[in-house]
Coordinates of C-alpha atoms in Angstrom, one line a residue:
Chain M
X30 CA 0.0 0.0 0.0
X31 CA 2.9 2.5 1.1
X32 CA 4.6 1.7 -2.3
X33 CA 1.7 2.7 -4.1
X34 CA 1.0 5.9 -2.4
X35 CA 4.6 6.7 -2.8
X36 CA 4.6 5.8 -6.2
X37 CA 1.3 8.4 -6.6
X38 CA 3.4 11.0 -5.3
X39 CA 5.9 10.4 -7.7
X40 CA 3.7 10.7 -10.8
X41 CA 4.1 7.0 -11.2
X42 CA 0.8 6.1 -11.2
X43 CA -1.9 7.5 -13.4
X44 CA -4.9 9.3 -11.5
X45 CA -7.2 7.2 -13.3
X46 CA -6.1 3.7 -12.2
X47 CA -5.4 5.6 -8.4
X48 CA -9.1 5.2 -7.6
X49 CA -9.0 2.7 -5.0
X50 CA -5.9 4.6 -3.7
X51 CA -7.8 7.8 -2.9
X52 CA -10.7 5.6 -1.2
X53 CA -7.7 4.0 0.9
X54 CA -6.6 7.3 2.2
X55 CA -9.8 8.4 3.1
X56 CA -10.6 5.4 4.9
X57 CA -7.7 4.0 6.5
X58 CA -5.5 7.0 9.2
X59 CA -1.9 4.7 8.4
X60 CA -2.3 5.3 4.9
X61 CA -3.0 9.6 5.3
X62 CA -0.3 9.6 7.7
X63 CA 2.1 8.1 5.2
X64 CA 0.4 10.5 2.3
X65 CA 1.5 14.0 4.8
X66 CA 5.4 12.0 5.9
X67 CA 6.0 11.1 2.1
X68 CA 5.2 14.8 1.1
X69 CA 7.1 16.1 3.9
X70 CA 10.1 13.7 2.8
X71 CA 10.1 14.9 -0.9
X72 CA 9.7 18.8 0.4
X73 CA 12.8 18.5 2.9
X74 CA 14.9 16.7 -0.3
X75 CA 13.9 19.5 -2.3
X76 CA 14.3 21.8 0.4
X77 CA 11.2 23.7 0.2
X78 CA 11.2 25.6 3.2
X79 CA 8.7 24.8 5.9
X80 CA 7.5 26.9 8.2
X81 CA 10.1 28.3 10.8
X82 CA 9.6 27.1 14.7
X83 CA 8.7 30.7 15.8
X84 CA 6.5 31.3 12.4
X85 CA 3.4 32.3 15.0
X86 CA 5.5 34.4 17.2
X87 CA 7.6 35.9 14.8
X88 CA 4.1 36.7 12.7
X89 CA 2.4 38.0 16.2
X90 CA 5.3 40.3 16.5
X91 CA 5.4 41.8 12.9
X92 CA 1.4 42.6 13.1
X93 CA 2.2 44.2 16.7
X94 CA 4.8 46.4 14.8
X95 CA 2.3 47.6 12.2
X96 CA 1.1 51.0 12.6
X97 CA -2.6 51.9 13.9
X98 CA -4.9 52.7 11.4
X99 CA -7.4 55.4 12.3
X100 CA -9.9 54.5 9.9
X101 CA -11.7 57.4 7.8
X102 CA -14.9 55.1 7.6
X103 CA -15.5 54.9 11.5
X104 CA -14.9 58.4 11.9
X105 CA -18.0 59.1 9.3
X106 CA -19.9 56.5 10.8
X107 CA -20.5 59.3 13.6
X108 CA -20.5 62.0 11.1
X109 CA -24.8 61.7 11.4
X110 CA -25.2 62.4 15.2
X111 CA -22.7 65.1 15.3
X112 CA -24.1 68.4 15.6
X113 CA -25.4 67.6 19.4
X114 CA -22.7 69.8 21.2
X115 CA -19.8 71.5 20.6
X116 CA -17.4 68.7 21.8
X117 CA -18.7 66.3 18.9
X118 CA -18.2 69.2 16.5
X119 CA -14.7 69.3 17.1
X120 CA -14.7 65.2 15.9
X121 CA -16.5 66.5 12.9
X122 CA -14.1 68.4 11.9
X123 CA -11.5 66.2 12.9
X124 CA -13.7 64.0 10.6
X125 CA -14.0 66.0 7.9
X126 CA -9.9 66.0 8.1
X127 CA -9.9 62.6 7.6
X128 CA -11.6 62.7 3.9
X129 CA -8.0 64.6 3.4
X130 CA -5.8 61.2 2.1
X131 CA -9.0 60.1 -0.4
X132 CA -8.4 63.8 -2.1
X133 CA -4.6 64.0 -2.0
X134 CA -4.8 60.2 -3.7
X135 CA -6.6 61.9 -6.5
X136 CA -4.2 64.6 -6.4
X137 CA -1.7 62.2 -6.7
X138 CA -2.8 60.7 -9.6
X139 CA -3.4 63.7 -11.4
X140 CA 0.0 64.7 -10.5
X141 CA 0.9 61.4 -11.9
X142 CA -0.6 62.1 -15.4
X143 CA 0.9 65.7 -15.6
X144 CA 4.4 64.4 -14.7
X145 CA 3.6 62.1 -17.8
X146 CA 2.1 64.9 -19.9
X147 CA 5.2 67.2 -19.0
X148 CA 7.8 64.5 -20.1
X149 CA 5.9 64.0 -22.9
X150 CA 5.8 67.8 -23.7
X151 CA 9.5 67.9 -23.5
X152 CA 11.4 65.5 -25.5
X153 CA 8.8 66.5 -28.6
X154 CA 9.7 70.1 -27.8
X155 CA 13.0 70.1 -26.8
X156 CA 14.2 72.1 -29.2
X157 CA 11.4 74.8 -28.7
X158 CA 12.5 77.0 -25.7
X159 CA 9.3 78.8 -25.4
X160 CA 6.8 75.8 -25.5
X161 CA 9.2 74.5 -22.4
X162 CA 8.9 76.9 -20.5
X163 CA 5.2 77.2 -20.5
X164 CA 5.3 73.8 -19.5
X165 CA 7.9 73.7 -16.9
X166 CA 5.4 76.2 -14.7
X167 CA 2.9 73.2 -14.0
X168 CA 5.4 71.0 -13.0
X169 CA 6.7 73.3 -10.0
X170 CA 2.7 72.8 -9.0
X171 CA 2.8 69.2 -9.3
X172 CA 6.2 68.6 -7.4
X173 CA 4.3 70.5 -4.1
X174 CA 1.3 68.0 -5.1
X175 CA 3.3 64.9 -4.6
X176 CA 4.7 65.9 -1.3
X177 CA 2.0 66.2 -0.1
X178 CA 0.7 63.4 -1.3
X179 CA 3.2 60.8 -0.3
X180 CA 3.1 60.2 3.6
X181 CA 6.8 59.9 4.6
X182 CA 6.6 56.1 5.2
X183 CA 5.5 55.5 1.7
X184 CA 8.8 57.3 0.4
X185 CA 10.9 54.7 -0.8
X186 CA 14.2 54.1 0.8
X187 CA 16.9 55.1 -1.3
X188 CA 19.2 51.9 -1.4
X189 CA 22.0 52.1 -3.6
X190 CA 22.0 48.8 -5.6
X191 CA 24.4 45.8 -4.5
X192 CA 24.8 47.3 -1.3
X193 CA 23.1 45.5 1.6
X194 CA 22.9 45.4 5.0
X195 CA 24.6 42.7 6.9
X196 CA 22.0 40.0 7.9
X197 CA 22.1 39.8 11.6
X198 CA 21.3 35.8 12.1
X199 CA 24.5 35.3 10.3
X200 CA 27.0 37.6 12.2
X201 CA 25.6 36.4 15.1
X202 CA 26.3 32.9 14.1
X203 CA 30.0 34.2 13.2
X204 CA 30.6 35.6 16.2
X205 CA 29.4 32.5 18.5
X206 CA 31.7 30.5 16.3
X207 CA 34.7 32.8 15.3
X208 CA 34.6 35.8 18.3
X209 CA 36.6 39.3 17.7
X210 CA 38.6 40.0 21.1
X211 CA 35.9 42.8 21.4
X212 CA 32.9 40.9 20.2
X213 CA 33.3 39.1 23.5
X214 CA 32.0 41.7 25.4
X215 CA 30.1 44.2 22.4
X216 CA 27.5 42.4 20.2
X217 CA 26.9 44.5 17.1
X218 CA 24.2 41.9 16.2
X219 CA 21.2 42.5 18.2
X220 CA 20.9 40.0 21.1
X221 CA 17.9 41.0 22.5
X222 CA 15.7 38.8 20.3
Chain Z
X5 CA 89.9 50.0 -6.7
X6 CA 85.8 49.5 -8.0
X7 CA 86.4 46.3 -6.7
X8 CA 87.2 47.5 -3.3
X9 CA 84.0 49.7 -3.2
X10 CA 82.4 47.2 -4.4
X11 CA 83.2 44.5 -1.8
X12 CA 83.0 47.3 1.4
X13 CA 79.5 48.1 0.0
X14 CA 78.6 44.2 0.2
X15 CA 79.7 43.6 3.4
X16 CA 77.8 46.6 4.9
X17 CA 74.8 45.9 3.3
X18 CA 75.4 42.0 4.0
X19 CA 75.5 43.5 8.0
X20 CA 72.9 46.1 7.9
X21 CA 70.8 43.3 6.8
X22 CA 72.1 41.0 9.8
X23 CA 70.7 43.7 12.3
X24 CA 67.5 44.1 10.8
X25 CA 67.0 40.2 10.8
X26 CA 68.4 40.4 14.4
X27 CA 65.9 43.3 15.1
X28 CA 62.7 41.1 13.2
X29 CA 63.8 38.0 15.3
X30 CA 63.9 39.9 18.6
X31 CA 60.6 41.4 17.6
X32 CA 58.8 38.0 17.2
X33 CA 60.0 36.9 20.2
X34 CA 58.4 39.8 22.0
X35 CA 55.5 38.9 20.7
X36 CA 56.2 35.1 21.8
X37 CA 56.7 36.5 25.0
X38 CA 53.4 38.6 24.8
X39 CA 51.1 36.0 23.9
X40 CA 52.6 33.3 26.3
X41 CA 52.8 36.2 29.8
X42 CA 48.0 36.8 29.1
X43 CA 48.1 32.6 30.2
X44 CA 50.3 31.9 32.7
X45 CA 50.7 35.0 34.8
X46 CA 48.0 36.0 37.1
X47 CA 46.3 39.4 36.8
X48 CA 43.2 42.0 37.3
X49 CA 42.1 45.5 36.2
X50 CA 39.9 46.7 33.6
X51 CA 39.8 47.4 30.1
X52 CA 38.4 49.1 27.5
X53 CA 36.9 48.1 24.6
X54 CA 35.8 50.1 21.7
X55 CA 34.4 48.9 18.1
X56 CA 32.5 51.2 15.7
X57 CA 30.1 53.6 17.6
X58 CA 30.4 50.8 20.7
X59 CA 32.5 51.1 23.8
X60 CA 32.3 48.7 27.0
X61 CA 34.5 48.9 30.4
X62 CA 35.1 45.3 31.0
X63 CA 36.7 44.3 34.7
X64 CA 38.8 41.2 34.5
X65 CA 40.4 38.6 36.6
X66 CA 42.9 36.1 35.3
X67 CA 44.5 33.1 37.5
X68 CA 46.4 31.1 36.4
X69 CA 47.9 28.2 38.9
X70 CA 50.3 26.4 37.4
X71 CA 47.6 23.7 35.8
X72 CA 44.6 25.6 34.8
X73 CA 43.8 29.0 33.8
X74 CA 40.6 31.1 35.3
X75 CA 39.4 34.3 34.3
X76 CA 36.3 36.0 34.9
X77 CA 35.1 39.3 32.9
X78 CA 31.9 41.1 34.1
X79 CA 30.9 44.3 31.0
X80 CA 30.5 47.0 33.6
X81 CA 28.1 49.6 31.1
X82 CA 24.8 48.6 30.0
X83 CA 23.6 44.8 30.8
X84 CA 26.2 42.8 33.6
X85 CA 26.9 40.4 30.8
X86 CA 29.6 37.9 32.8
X87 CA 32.2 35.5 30.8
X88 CA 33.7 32.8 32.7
X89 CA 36.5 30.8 31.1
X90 CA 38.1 27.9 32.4
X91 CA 41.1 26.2 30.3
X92 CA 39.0 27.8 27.2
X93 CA 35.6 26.6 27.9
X94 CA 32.9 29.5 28.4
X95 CA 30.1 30.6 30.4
X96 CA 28.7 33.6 29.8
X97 CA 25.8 34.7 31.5
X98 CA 23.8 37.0 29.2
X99 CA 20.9 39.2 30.9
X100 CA 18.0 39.3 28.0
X101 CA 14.8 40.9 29.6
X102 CA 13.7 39.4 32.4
X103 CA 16.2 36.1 32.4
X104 CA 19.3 35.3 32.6
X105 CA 20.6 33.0 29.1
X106 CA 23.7 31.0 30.0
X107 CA 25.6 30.2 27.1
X108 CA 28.7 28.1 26.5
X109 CA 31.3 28.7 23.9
X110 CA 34.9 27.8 23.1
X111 CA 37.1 31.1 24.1
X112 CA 40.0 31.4 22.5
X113 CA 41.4 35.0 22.0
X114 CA 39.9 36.9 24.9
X115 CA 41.8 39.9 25.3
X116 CA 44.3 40.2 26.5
X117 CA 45.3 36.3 25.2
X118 CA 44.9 38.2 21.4
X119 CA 47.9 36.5 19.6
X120 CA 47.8 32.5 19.5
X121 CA 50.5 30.7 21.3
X122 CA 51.9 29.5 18.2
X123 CA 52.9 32.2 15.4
X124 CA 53.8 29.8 12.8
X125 CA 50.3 31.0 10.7
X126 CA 50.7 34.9 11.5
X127 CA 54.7 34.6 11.0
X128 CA 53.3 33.6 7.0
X129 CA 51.0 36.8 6.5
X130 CA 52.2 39.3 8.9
X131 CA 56.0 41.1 9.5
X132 CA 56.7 42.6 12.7
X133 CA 58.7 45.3 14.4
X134 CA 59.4 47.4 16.8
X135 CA 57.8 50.9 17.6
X136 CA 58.2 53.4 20.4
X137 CA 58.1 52.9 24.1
X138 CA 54.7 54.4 25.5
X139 CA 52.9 54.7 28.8
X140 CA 49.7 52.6 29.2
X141 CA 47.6 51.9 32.5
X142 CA 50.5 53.6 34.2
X143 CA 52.8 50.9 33.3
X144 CA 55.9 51.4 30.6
X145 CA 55.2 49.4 27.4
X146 CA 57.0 48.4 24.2
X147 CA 55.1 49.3 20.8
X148 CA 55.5 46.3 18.5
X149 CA 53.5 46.5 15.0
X150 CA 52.4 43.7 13.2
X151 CA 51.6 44.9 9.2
X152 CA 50.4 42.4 6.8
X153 CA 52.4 41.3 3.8
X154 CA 49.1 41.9 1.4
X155 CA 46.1 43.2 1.8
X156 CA 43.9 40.2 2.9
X157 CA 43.8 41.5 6.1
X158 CA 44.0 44.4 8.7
X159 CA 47.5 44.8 10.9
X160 CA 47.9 45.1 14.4
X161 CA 49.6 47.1 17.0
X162 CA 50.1 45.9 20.5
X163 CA 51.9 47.9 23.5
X164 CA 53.1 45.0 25.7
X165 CA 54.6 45.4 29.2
X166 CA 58.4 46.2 29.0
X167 CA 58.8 44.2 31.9
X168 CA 55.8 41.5 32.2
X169 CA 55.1 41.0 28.6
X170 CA 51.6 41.5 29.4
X171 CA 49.7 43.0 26.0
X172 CA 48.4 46.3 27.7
X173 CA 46.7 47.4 24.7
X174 CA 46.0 46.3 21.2
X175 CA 44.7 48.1 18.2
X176 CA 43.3 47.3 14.8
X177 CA 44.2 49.2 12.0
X178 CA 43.5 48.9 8.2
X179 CA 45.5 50.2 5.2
X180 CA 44.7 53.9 5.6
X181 CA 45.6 53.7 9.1
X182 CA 42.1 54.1 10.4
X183 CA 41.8 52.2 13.6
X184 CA 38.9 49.2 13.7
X185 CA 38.9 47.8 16.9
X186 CA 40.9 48.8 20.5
X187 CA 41.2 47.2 23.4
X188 CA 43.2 48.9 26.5
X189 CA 44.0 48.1 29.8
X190 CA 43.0 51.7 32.1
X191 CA 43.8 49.9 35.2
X192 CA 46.3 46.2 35.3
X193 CA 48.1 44.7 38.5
X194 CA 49.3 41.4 39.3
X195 CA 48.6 39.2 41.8
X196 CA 49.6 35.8 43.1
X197 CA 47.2 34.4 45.4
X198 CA 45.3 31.3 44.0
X199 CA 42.3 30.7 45.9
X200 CA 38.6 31.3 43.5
X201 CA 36.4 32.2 46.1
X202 CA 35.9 35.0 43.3
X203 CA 35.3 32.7 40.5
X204 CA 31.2 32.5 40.5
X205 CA 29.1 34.5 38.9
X206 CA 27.1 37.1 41.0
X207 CA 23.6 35.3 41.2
X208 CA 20.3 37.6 41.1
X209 CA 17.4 35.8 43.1
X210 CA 15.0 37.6 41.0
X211 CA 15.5 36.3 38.0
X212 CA 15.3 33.0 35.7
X213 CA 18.5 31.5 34.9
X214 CA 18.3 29.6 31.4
X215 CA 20.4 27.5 29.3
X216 CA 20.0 28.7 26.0
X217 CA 17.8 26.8 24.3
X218 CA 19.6 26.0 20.4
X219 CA 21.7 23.0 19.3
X220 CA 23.9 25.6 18.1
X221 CA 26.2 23.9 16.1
X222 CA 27.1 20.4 14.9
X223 CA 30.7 19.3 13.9
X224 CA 30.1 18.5 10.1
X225 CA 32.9 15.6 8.5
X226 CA 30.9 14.8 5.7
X227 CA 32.6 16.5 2.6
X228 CA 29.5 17.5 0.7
X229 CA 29.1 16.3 -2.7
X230 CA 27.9 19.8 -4.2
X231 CA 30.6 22.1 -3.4
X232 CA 34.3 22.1 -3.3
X233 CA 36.7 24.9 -2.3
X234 CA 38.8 25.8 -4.8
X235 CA 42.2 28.5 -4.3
X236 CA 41.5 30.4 -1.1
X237 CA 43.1 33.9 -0.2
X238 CA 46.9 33.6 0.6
X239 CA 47.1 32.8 4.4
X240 CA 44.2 31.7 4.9
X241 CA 43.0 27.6 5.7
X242 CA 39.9 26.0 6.9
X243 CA 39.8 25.6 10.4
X244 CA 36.5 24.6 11.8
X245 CA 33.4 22.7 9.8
X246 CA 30.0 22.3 11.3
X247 CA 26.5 22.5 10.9
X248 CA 24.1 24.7 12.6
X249 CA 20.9 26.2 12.8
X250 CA 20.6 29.6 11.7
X251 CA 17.7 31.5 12.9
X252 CA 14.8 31.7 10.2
X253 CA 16.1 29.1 8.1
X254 CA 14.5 25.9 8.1
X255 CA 16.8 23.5 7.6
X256 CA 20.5 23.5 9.3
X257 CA 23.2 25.6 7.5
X258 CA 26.8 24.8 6.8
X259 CA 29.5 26.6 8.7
X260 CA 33.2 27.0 7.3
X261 CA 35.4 29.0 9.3
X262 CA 38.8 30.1 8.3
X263 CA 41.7 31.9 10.0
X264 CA 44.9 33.5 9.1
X265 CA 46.0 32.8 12.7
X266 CA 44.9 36.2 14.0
X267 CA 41.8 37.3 11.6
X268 CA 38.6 34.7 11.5
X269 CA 36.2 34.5 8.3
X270 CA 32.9 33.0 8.5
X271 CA 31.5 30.6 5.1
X272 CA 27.9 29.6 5.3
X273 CA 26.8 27.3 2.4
X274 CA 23.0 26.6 2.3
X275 CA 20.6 25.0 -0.7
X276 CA 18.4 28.1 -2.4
X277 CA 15.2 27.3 -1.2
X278 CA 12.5 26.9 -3.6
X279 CA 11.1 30.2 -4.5
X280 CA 13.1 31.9 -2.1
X281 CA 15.0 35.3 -3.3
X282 CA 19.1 34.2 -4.0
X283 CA 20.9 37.2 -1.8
X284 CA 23.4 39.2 -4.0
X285 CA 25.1 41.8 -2.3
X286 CA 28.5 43.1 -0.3
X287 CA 28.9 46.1 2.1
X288 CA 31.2 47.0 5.2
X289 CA 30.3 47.8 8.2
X290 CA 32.4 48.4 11.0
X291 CA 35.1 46.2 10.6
X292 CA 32.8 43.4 9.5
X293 CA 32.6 42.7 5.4
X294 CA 30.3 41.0 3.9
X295 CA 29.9 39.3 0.4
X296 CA 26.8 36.9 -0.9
X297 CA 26.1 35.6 -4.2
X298 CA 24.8 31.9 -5.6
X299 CA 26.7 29.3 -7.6
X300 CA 24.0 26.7 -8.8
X301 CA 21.8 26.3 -6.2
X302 CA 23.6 27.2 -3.3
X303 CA 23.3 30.4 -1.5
X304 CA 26.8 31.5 -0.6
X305 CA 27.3 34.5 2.4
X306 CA 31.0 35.3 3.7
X307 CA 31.3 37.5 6.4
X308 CA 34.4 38.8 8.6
X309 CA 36.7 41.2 10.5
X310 CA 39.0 41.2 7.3
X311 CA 39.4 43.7 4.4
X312 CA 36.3 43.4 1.3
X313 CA 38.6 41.4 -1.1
X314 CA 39.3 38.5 1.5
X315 CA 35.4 37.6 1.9
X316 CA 34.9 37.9 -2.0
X317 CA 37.6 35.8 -2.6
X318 CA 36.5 33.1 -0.2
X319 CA 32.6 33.4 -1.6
X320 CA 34.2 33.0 -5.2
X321 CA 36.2 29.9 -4.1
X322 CA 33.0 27.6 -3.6
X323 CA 32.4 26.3 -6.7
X324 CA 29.4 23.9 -7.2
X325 CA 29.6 20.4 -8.4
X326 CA 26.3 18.6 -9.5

């Protein structure tokens, strides 16, 4: 039975003339647990990576690090019983304050096509000074626009290509193995995780 | 009457080259002398240890009696890390949040122990000699510079007690002279009791004390059958293989570690994973270089206290065999 279910794996066996197979692993628990150890087999030869150890830590920890999103949406969800007192009109205009990102995202997009428009302009005028500069004046419009647009965290970092950092699991692993007089006593690698 | 010139030149070139082979022999036994005194004589003070933007007072004791050697370090700024080494094995207690981790290691070139015992490797990549005489930790010390012969690797100057041998301070340097890594002695006396009453680490009731919890690393004697390791930078030769587990990688990674006798290089080898991103890059930071790239499915990474053309020429000396 094993064989044959190995032999499935393997593409040895047509799916056709597997039938009985497929009733055998639905039935019988010995013949599903070999089905999940033979996959897990071929995925460590292949070395398709499983899941680290710390996956659901390490996954708890990156959704703690995301930023809190003060949602728009909730904030109009009040937006109807606002007017009752002076305190609440304060939240409406905090309210209104949030709409802001939906028209700057517009903005950005029409920025978007006049950066276009304004290449465009100039490489089929380049040679025309005066058509240039009539088009250059937008553009000091649209540059404001896409500051203002772009929050700071959705600035690209500017990383200057082959250049990396160095990863930290494996200096760490270099310096439990093959220790610097100094790294004895100064871990450049953060410890702390 | 050439002739004559010609011979009285010889003879004081032949002599002038006597002395400075005279001067380079007494200069390696200095050195000897330096890296033998840090085992076998007994001593405490403290040090300091700067790297990069990092600098650590360290307080140190050091026994040796006549068998065994003892020495315990505790980091006096920022966490009380403490490193206890006996005959090379080490403890170090390493405060992380609330617990204490205790880890073990093999010690080999705590300060001030720098230079190995045996010179033999460095006497291949390095030249000595002899500098001025300077004042550290209120003690008189000999300045004796070790430069390398190429540029695989940074050089070395070391201020050694005139009349101990002791290695009072010791500086890393690289080939514009900018210093890497220092270590100095503020404060050193001897001593030459031998009871350890002082040898245990200082035990907080509050917290969890904790082995640390990975297999670290595996000695590895299997050659594998996908690499091989072609012409490696002059100086340098494989001294340690092993496997171990790297953290976020699922399956164990191979560790090759080679040494000049004074500067160590670190080789992981590891299968590209399916689907995975192969890592192709170098910088320098610190004193640390770094160099990754892929030959056939292996994921190469190089990493080291050594100058940016030793790592690459180490990552570019795996070749892979199918």
């Amino acid at each position: 039975m094993n064989e044959q279910i190995s032999a499935l794996i393997d593409d040895e066996i047509a799916l056709e003339d597997a039938a009985h197979l497929m009733a055998a692993l639905q039935a019988n628990s010995g013949a599903a647990q070999a089905w999940s150890h033979y996959h897990l087999i071929g995925d460590a030869m292949r070395g398709t990576e499983a899941l680290s150890p710390n996956f659901k830590h390490n996954l708890m920890q990156k959704i703690e690090l995301e930023p809190t999103v003060l949602s728009p949406n909730a904030a109009q969800f009040n937006q109807n019983d606002v007017e009752k007192s002076d305190k609440q009109t304060a939240i409406h205009i905090a309210s209104a304050k949030h709409k802001l990102p939906a028209a700057w995202s517009i903005a950005a997009s029409f920025a978007a096509v006049m950066v276009v428009s304004y290449m465009v302009l100039q490489t089929q005028f380049s040679n025309n000074g005066a058509l240039t500069q009539v088009a250059q004046a937008p553009t000091l419009q649209v540059a404001d626009t896409i500051q203002l647009a772009l929050a700071p965290q959705d600035v690209p970092m500017l990383v200057t290509a082959n250049e990396q950092a160095i990863p930290e699991e494996y200096l760490m692993a270099h310096q439990a193995s093959a220790p610097t007089a100094s790294s004895y006593y100064i871990q450049t690698a953060s410890y702390s995780k | 009457m050439m002739f004559k010139y010609f011979v009285l030149v010889c003879l004081f070139a032949s002599a002038s080259l006597n002395v400075q082979a005279a001067s380079d022999e007494d200069a390696w036994q200095a050195l000897q002398k330096a890296a033998d005194a840090a085992h076998v004589l007994s001593y405490q003070g403290i040090f300091v240890c700067q790297s990069g933007q990092h600098t650590k007072s360290v307080e140190i004791k050091h026994m040796f009696n006549g068998q065994q050697e003892y020495s315990r370090n505790v980091v006096l700024d920022g966490a009380p890390r403490e490193v206890f080494s006996q005959g090379g094995n080490l403890t170090i207690y390493n405060p992380k949040n609330e617990k204490i981790i205790i880890e073990k290691r093999r010690g080999q070139n705590m300060f001030p122990a720098i230079l190995p015992t045996n010179l033999v490797a460095v006497k291949a990549s390095y030249s000595v000699r002899t500098g001025e005489t300077e004042r550290v930790a209120d003690r008189q010390a000999q300045v004796l510079l070790l430069e390398p012969k190429d540029n695989l690797r940074y050089g070395y100057r070391f201020w050694v007690d005139t009349e101990y041998g002791l290695v009072l301070k010791s500086v890393m340097f690289n080939n514009r002279n900018e210093t890497m890594d220092s270590i100095a002695f503020s404060q050193v006396n001897l001593f030459n009791t031998v009871d350890l009453d002082w040898f245990k680490p200082k035990i907080d009731a509050n917290k969890n004390y904790v082995m640390e919890d990975e297999i670290a690393a595996q000695a590895d004697n299997n050659p594998s059958p996908h690499w091989v390791l072609k012409e490696l930078p002059a100086g340098y030769r494989k001294v340690d293989q092993m496997m171990r587990t790297v953290r976020g990688k699922a399956l164990p990674v191979t560790h090759v570690i080679f040494s000049d006798g004074l500067a160590s290089v670190s080789l992981f080898i590891e299968p590209l994973a399916n689907g995975a991103k192969p890592r192709v890059g170098r910088s320098v930071v610190g004193n640390t270089s770094f160099y990754s790239n892929v030959t056939g499915f292996l994921q190469i990474t190089v990493l080291g206290e050594v100058p940016e053309a030793t790592v690459a020429q180490i990552a570019n000396a795996v070749v892979f065999v199918k």
